[in-house]
Amino acid sequence: MSEEKTDNLDAVEGIKSHLRQVDLNLLTVFDAVMQVQNITRAAQMLGMSQPAVSNAVARLKLMFEDDLFVRFGRGIQPTPRAWRLFESTRQALQLIQNELPGTQFQPHTSERVFNLCICSPLDNLLTSLIYNRVKKLAPHIQLQFTSSLNQNIEQQLRHQEGSFVIGYDELPGSEFSCIPLFYDEMVLVVGNSHPRLNNLKREQDIYQEQHAVVALDSFTSFSAPWYDTPEKRSMVAYQGMAMTSVLNVVSQTNLVAIAPRWLGEEFAASLDLKVMPLPLRQENRRSYLCWHEAAGRDKGHQWMQEILISTCHR
């Protein structure tokens, strides 16, 4: 046998010997602590005592030669090393769990928590549909909804602090999977008492009016695509945090707004609004369901993905 092959075999044996000294059960503790970032709650999740989890965390620190967690308020905060470890260990644990007999995801009994960000204004349309569908099929699953993205959304999905995002934009990067859901028709919404109600048929007419929008400086603002020049932004008189607030202001002023047809029609009667065709090039927007590809290997995540796609397709 050549010296090179002998060296390789020695290296492999060295790795195996090192792994045999590692208690791989510690990785399940690490995974639970990373998810909830609280020793007591991790112990409850695992059915262990709090001292046992604390002891496991201490052993993990020695194993990886890093603090892994530092105190933060009433909980703990992972170190950058812990976040890097979490990505790989979570994927490995998910792959193993998927292959073990008797560990298949059972929606009827599962108590998993799924965090969904449904970007405004889509939350008005989809939140109740998704909630009611999931509760009917899997009554013990917990759903936690938010309606706004922030600049950390990619990191949150990467660290599996979030499960899915539904919005009008695809997440950049090959590590994210995005599936188109439906095209949303956009309309012009004005008050029925607007003095120029019959003269809003051309793009130049629209941008001669004062507008109400969702705050243009908010991350992934719904309204931003229609105000991409200084001239168009100069016509914005009101910036709100939600499309429902925008429509309420429009109903009481001579401002105009661009909104999804379904939302304008939902509030047309109660707010005395007129829903009109939008004479602009971008008269519709496509919505997407996005998630991190690593989470997509998990059977429970795959089940929720199918539920979201079937519920949200229009």
PDB file of N, CA and C in Angstrom, residues 10 89 99 111 115 157 167 184 243 284 287 301:
ATOM      1  N   ASP A  10      -5.271   6.533   7.767  1.00  0.00           N
ATOM      2  CA  ASP A  10      -5.020   6.989   9.132  1.00  0.00           C
ATOM      3  C   ASP A  10      -5.879   8.208   9.473  1.00  0.00           C
ATOM      4  N   THR A  89     -26.052  21.668  11.433  1.00  0.00           N
ATOM      5  CA  THR A  89     -26.615  20.631  12.308  1.00  0.00           C
ATOM      6  C   THR A  89     -28.108  20.474  12.094  1.00  0.00           C
ATOM      7  N   GLU A  99     -35.501   9.933   7.588  1.00  0.00           N
ATOM      8  CA  GLU A  99     -35.248   8.540   7.213  1.00  0.00           C
ATOM      9  C   GLU A  99     -35.588   7.548   8.320  1.00  0.00           C
ATOM     10  N   GLU A 111     -47.422  19.388  16.899  1.00  0.00           N
ATOM     11  CA  GLU A 111     -47.562  20.655  17.618  1.00  0.00           C
ATOM     12  C   GLU A 111     -46.493  21.650  17.154  1.00  0.00           C
ATOM     13  N   ASN A 115     -43.651  29.896  11.405  1.00  0.00           N
ATOM     14  CA  ASN A 115     -43.661  31.358  11.347  1.00  0.00           C
ATOM     15  C   ASN A 115     -43.821  31.799   9.897  1.00  0.00           C
ATOM     16  N   LEU A 157     -34.645  33.508   7.677  1.00  0.00           N
ATOM     17  CA  LEU A 157     -34.974  32.261   6.983  1.00  0.00           C
ATOM     18  C   LEU A 157     -33.792  31.310   6.994  1.00  0.00           C
ATOM     19  N   GLY A 167     -45.102  37.220  -0.582  1.00  0.00           N
ATOM     20  CA  GLY A 167     -45.054  38.633  -0.917  1.00  0.00           C
ATOM     21  C   GLY A 167     -45.006  38.837  -2.415  1.00  0.00           C
ATOM     22  N   ASP A 184     -51.790  39.549  -9.311  1.00  0.00           N
ATOM     23  CA  ASP A 184     -52.734  40.410  -8.618  1.00  0.00           C
ATOM     24  C   ASP A 184     -52.992  41.648  -9.480  1.00  0.00           C
ATOM     25  N   MET A 243     -51.948  49.432   3.739  1.00  0.00           N
ATOM     26  CA  MET A 243     -52.822  49.803   2.630  1.00  0.00           C
ATOM     27  C   MET A 243     -54.224  50.151   3.109  1.00  0.00           C
ATOM     28  N   ASN A 284     -50.316  44.922 -12.953  1.00  0.00           N
ATOM     29  CA  ASN A 284     -50.482  43.775 -12.065  1.00  0.00           C
ATOM     30  C   ASN A 284     -49.137  43.441 -11.425  1.00  0.00           C
ATOM     31  N   SER A 287     -47.383  37.438  -7.080  1.00  0.00           N
ATOM     32  CA  SER A 287     -47.036  37.093  -5.696  1.00  0.00           C
ATOM     33  C   SER A 287     -46.250  35.778  -5.675  1.00  0.00           C
ATOM     34  N   HIS A 301     -42.119  20.764   6.792  1.00  0.00           N
ATOM     35  CA  HIS A 301     -42.035  21.967   5.959  1.00  0.00           C
ATOM     36  C   HIS A 301     -42.638  21.702   4.591  1.00  0.00           C
TER      37      HIS A 301
END
